[in-house]
PDB file of C-alpha atoms in Angstrom:
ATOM      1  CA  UNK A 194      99.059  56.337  16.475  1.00 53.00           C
ATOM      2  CA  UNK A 195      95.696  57.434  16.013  1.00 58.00           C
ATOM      3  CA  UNK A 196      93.722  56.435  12.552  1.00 63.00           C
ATOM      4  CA  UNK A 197      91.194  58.611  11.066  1.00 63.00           C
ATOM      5  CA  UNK A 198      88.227  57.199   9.515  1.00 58.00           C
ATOM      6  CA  UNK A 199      85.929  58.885   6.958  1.00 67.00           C
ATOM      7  CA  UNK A 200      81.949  58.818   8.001  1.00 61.00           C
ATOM      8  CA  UNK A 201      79.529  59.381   5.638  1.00 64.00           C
ATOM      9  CA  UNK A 202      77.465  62.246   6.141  1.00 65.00           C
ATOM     10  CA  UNK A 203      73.773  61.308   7.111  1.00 60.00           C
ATOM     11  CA  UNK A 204      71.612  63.277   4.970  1.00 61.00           C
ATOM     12  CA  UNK A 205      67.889  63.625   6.247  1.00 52.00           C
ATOM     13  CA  UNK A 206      64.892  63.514   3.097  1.00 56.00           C
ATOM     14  CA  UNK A 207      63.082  66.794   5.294  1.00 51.00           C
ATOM     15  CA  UNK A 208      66.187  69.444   4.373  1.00 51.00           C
ATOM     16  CA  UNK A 209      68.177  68.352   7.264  1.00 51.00           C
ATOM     17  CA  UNK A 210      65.650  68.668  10.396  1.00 54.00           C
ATOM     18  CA  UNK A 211      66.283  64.969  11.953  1.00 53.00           C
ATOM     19  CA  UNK A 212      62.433  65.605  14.039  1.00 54.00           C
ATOM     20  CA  UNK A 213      60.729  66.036  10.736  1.00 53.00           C
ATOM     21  CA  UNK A 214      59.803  62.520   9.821  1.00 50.00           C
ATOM     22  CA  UNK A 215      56.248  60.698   8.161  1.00 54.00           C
ATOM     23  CA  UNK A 216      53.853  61.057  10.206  1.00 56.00           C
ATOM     24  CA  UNK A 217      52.172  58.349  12.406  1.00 58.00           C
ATOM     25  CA  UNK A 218      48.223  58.181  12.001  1.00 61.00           C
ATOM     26  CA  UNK A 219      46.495  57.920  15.060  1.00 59.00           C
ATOM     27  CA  UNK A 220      44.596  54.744  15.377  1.00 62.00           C
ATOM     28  CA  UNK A 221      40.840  54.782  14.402  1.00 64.00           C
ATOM     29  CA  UNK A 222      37.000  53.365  16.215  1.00 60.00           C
ATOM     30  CA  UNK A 223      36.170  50.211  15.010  1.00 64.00           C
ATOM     31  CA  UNK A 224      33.805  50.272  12.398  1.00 59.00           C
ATOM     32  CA  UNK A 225      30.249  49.796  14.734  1.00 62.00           C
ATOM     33  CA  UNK A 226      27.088  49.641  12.772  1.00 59.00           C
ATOM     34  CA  UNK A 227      23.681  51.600  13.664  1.00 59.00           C
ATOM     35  CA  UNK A 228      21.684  50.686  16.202  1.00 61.00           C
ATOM     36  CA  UNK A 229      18.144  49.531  15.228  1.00 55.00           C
ATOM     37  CA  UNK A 230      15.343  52.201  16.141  1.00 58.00           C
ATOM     38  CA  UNK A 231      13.158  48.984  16.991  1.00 57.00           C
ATOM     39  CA  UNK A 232      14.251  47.594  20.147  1.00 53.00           C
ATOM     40  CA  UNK A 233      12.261  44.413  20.657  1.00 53.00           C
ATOM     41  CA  UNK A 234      14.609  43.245  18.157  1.00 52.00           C
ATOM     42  CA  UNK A 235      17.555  42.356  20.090  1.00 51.00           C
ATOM     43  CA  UNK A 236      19.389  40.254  17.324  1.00 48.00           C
ATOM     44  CA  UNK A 237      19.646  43.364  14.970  1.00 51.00           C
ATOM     45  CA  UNK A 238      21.551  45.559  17.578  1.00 49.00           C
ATOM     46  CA  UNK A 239      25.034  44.320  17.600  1.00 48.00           C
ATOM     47  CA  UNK A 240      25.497  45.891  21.138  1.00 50.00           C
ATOM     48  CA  UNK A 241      24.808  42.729  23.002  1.00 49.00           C
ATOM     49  CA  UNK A 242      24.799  44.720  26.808  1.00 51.00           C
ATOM     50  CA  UNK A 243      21.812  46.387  25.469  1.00 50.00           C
ATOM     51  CA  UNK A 244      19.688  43.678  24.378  1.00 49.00           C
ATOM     52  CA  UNK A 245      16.983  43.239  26.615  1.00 51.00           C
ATOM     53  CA  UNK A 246      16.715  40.338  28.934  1.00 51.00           C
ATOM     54  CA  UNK A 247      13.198  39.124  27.375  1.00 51.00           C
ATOM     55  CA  UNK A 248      12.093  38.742  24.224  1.00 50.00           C
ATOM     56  CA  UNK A 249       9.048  38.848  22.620  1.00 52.00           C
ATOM     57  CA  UNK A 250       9.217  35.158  21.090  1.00 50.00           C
ATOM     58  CA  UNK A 251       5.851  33.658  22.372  1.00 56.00           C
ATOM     59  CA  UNK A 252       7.190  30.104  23.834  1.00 58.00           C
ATOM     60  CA  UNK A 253       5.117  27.069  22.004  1.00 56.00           C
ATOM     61  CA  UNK A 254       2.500  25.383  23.406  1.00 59.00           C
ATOM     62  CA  UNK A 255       2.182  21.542  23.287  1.00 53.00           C
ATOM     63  CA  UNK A 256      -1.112  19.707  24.014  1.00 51.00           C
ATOM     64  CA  UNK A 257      -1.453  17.271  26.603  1.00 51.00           C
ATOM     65  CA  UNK A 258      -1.164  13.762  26.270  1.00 53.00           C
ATOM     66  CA  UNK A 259      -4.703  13.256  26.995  1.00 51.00           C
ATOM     67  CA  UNK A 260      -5.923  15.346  23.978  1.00 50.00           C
ATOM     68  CA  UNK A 261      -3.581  13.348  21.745  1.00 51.00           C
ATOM     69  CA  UNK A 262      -5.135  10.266  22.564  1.00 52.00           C
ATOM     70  CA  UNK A 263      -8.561  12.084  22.337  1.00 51.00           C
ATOM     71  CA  UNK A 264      -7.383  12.699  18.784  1.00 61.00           C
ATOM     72  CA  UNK A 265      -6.435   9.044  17.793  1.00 62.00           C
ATOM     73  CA  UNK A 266      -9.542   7.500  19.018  1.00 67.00           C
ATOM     74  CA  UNK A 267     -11.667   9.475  16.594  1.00 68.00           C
ATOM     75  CA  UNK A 268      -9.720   8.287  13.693  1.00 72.00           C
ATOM     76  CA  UNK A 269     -10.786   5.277  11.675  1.00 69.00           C
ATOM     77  CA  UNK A 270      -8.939   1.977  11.687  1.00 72.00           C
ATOM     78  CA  UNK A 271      -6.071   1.156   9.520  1.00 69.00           C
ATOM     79  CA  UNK A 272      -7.567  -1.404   7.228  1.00 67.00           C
ATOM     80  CA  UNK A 273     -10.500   0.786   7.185  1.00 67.00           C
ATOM     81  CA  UNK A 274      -8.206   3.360   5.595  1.00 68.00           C
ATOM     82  CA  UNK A 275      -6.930   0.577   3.137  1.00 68.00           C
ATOM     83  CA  UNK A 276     -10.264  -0.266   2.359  1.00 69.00           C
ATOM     84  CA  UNK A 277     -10.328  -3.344   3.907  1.00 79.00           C
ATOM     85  CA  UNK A 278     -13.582  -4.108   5.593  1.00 84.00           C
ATOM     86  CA  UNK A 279     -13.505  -7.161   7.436  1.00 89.00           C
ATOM     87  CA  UNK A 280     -16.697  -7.686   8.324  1.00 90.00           C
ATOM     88  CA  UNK A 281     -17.783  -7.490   4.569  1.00 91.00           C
ATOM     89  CA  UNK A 282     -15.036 -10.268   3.981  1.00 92.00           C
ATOM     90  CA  UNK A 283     -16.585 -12.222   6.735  1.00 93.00           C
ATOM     91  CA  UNK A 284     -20.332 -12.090   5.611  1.00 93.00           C
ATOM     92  CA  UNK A 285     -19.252 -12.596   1.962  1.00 94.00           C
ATOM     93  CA  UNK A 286     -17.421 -16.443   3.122  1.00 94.00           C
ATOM     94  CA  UNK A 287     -20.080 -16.917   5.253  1.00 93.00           C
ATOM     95  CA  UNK A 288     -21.974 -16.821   2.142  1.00 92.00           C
ATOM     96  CA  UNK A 289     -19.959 -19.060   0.143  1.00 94.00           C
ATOM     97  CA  UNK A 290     -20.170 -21.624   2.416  1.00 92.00           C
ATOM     98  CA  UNK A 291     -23.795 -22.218   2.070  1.00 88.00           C
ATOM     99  CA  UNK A 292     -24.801 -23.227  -1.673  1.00 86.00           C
ATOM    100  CA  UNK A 293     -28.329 -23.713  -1.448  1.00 85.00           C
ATOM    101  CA  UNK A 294     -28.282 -19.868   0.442  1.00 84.00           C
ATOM    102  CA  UNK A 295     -26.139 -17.562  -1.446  1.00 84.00           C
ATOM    103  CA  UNK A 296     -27.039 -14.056  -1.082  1.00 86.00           C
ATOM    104  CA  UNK A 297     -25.971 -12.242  -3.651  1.00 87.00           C
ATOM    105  CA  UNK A 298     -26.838  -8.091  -2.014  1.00 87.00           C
ATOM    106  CA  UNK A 299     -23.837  -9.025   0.104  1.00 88.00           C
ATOM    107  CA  UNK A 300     -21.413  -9.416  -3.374  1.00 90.00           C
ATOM    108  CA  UNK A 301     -22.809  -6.070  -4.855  1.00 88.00           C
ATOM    109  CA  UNK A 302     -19.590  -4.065  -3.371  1.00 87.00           C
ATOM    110  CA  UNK A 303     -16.632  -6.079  -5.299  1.00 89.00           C
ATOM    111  CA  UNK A 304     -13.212  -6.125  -3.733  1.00 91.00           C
ATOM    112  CA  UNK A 305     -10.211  -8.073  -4.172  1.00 92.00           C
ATOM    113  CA  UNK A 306      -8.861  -8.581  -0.340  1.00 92.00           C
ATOM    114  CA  UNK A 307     -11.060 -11.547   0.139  1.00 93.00           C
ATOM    115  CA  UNK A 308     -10.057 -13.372  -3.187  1.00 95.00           C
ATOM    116  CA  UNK A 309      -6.631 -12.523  -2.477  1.00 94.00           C
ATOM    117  CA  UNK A 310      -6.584 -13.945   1.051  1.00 95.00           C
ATOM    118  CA  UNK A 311      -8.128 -17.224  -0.622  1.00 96.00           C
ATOM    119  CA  UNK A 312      -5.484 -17.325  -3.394  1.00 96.00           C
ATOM    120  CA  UNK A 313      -2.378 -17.151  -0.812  1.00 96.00           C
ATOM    121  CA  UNK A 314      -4.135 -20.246   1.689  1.00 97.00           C
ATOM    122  CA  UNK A 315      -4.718 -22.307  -1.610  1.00 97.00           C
ATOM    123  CA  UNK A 316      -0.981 -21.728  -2.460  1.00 96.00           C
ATOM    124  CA  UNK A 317       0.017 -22.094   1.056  1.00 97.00           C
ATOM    125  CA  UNK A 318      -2.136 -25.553   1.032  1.00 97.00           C
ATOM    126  CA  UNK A 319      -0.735 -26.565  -2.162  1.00 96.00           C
ATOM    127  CA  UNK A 320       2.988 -25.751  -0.494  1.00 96.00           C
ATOM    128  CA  UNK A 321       2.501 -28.049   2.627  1.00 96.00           C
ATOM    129  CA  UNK A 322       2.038 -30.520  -0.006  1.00 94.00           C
ATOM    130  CA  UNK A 323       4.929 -30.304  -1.705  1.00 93.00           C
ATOM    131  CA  UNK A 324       4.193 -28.366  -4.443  1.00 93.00           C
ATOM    132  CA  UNK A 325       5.044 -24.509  -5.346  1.00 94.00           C
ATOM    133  CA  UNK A 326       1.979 -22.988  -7.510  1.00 94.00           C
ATOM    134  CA  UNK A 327       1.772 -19.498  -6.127  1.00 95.00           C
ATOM    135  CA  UNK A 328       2.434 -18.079  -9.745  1.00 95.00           C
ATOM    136  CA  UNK A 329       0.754 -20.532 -11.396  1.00 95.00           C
ATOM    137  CA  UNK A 330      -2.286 -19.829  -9.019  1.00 96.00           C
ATOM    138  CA  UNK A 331      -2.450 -15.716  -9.746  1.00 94.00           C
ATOM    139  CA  UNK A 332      -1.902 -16.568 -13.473  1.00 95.00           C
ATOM    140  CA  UNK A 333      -4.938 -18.935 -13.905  1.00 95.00           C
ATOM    141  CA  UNK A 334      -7.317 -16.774 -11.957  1.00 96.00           C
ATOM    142  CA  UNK A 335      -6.091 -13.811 -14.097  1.00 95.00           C
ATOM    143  CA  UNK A 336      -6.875 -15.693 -17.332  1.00 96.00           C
ATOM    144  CA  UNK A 337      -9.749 -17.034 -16.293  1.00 95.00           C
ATOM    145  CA  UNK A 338     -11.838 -13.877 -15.375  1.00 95.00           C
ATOM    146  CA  UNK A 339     -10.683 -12.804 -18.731  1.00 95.00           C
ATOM    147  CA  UNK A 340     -12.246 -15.936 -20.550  1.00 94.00           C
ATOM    148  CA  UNK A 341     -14.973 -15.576 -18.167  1.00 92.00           C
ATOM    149  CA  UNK A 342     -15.555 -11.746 -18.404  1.00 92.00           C
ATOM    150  CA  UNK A 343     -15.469 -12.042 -22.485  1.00 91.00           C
ATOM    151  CA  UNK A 344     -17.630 -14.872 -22.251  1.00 89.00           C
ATOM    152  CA  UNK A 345     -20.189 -13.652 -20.633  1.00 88.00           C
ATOM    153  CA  UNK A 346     -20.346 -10.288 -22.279  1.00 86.00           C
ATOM    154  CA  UNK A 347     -20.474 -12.082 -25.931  1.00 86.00           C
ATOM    155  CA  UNK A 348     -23.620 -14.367 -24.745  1.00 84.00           C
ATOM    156  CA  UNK A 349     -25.420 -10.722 -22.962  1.00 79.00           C
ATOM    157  CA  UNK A 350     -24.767  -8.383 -26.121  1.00 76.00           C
ATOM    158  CA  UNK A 351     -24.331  -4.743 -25.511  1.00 74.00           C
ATOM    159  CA  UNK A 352     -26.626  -5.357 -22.472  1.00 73.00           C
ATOM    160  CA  UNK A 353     -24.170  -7.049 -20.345  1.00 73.00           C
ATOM    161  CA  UNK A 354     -22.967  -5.330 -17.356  1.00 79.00           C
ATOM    162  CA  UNK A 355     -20.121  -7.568 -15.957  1.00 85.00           C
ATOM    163  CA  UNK A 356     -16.987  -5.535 -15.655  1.00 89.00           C
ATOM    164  CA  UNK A 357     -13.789  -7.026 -14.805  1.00 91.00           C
ATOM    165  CA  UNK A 358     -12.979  -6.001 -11.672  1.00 93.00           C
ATOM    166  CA  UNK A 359     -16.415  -7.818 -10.461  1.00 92.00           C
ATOM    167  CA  UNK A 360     -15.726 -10.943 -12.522  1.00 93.00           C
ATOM    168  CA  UNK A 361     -12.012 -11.007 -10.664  1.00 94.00           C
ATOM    169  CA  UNK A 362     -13.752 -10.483  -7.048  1.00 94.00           C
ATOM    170  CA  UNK A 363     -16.669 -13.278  -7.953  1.00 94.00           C
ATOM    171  CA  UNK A 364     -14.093 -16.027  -9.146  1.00 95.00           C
ATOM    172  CA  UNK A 365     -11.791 -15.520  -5.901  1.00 95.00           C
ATOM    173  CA  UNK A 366     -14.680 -15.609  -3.661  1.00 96.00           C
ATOM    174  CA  UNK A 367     -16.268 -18.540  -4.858  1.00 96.00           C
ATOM    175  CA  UNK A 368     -12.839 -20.621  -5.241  1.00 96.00           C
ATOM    176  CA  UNK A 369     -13.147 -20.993  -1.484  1.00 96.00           C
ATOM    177  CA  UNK A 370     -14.739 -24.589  -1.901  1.00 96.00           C
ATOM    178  CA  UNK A 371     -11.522 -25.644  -3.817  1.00 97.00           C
ATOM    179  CA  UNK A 372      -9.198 -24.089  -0.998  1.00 97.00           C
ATOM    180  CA  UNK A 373     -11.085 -26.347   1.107  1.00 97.00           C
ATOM    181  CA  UNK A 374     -10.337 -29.127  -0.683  1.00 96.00           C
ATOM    182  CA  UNK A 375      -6.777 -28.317  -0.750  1.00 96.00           C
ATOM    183  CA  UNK A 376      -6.676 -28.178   2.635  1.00 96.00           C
ATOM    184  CA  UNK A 377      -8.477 -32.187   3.382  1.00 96.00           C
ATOM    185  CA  UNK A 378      -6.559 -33.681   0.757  1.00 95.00           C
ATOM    186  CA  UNK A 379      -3.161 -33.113   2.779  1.00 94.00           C
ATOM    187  CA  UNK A 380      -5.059 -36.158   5.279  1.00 94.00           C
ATOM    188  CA  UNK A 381      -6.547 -37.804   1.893  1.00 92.00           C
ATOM    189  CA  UNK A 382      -4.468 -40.708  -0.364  1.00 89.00           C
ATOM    190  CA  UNK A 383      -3.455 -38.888  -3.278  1.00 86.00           C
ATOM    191  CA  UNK A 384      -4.974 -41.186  -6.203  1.00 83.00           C
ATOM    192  CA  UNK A 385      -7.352 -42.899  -5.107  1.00 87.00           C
ATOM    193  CA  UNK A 386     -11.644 -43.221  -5.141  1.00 92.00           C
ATOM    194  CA  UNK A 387     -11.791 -40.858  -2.206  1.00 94.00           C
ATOM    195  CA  UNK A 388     -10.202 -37.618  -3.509  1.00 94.00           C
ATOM    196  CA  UNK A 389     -12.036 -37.814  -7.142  1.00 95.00           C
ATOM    197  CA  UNK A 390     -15.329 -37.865  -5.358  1.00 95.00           C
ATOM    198  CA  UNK A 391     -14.134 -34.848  -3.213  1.00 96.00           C
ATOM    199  CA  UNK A 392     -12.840 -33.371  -6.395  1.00 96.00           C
ATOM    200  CA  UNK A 393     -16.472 -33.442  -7.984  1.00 96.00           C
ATOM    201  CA  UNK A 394     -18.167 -32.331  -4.538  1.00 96.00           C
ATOM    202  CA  UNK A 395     -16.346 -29.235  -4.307  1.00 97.00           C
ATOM    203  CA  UNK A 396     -16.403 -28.063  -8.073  1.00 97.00           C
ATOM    204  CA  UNK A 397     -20.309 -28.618  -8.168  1.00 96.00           C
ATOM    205  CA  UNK A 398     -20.171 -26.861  -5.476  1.00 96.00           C
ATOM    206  CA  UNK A 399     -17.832 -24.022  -6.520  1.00 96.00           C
ATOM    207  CA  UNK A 400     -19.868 -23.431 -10.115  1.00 96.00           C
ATOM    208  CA  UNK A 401     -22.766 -23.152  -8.669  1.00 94.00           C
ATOM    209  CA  UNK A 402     -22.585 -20.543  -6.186  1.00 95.00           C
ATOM    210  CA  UNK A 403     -20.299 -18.555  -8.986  1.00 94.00           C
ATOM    211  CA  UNK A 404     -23.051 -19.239 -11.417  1.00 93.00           C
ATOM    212  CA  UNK A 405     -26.044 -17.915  -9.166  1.00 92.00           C
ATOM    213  CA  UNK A 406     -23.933 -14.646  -8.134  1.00 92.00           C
ATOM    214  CA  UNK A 407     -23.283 -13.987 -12.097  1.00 90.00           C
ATOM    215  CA  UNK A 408     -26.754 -14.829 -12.860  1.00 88.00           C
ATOM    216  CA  UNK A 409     -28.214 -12.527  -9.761  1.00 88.00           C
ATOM    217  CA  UNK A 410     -25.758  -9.973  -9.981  1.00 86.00           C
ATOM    218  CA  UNK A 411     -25.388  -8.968 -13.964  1.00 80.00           C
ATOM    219  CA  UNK A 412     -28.042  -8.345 -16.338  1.00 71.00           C
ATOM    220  CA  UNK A 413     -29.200 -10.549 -19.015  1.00 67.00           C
ATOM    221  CA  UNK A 414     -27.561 -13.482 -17.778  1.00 68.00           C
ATOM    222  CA  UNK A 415     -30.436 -15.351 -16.388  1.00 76.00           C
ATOM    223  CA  UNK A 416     -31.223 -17.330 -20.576  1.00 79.00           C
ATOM    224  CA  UNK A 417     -27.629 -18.239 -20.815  1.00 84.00           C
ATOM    225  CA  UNK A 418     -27.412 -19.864 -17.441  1.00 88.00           C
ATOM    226  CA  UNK A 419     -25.920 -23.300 -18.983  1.00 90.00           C
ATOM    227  CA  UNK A 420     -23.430 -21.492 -20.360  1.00 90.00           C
ATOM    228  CA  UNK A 421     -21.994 -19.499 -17.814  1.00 91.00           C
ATOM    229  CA  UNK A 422     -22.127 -23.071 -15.470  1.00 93.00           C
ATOM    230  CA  UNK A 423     -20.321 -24.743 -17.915  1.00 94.00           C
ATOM    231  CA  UNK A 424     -17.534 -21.719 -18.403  1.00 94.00           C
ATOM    232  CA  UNK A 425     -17.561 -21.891 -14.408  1.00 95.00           C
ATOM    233  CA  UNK A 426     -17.285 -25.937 -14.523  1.00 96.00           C
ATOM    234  CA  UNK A 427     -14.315 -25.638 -16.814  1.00 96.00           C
ATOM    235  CA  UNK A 428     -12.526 -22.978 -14.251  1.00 96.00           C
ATOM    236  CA  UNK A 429     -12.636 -24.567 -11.417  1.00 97.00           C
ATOM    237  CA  UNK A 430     -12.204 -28.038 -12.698  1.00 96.00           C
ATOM    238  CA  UNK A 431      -8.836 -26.698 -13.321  1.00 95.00           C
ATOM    239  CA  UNK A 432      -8.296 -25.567 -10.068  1.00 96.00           C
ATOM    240  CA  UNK A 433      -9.259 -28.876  -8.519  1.00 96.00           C
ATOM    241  CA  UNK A 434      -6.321 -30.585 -11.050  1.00 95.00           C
ATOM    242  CA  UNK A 435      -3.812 -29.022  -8.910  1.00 94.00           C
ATOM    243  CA  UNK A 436      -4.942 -30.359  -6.149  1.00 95.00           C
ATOM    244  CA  UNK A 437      -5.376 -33.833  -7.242  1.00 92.00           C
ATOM    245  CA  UNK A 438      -2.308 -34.153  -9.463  1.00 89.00           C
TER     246      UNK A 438
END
């Protein structure tokens, strides 16, 4: 026996013509952007075959090592670019160290790398010994070229001259006699004849070269000489009580 089965009929959407489909569309360029009219300009042409084998980059130029060195010797030293002149430093101790031969041209040109060179070898002094007066150091010679500066601008009027920044320089220069002493009394007994003596020899000598460079170097200071020696006694006395006690 033989079954029949029903098909569907197939019904095409183009009225029955099976070869009449949707179309296909044919497959486009890619999208290829216009060449540039300038052709020493290879990176703007995206057609890299065509891009030229040189371009017209110039290649840098470095200088020899010779002219580089050429260069550095005709610059000025380091601590001359700080501002530190060490030959002024030099001359200025030199001049310190003699009392009865100060010369004051030489303190004309204040700066504070001498004074601060002074201040770190008196705390460094006062450290070997035991004792740890680096703040207490700074702090006294701060206040005292105040008390100094006001002092000696009260006794001069509206003629006085002294400006702080001198009056800081002058005080760290000339406690270079007391950084001496803090350096002998580390081979000294500590409370005896010996070191009060030394005390006295190296304030005397301390006021006085501080009280011939304020003299020499501001105006109006020559009548109240007394004065300013006794401010300067009363600084550096306490500057040589460190030392001592």
């Amino acid at each position: 026996m033989s079954r029949e089965f029903n098909v569907p009929p197939v019904i095409f959407p183009s009225g029955g013509n099976p070869n009449t489909g949707p179309q296909r569309r044919l497959p486009t360029a890619p999208f290829q952007p216009p060449r540039s009219s300038n052709p020493s300009i290879p990176f703007m042409s995206f057609d890299i075959g065509s891009s030229p084998a040189s371009t017209s980059f110039a290649t840098p130029q470095f200088g020899s090592i010779g002219s580089g060195s050429a260069n550095f010797d005709d610059e000025p030293p380091l601590l001359e670019e700080l501002g530190i002149n060490t030959k002024q430093i030099w001359n200025k101790t030199v001049s310190i160290l003699n009392p009865f031969r100060v010369k004051a041209d030489l303190h004309e040109d204040a700066d504070l790398s001498g004074p601060f060179l002074f201040l770190m070898a008196f705390g460094l002094f006062q450290l070997l010994a035991g004792k740890l007066h680096f703040g207490i150091i700074l702090g006294w010679v701060t206040v005292a070229s105040l008390f100094l500066y006001i002092v000696f601008n009260m006794l001069a009027g509206r003629n006085g001259n002294l400006d702080l920044y001198r009056c800081l320089s002058l005080i760290g220069y000339c406690l270079l006699p007391i950084v001496i002493l803090s350096a002998v009394a580390l081979f000294v007994p500590q409370g005896g004849l010996v070191i009060f003596i030394m005390m006295g020899i190296f304030v005397i000598w301390s006021t006085r070269v501080c009280t011939r460079l304020l003299v020499e170097l501001a105006s109006c200071g020559d009548e109240h000489r007394g004065l300013i020696a006794y401010a300067c006694f009363l600084i550096y006395m306490l500057f040589s009580l460190l030392v001592v006690f």
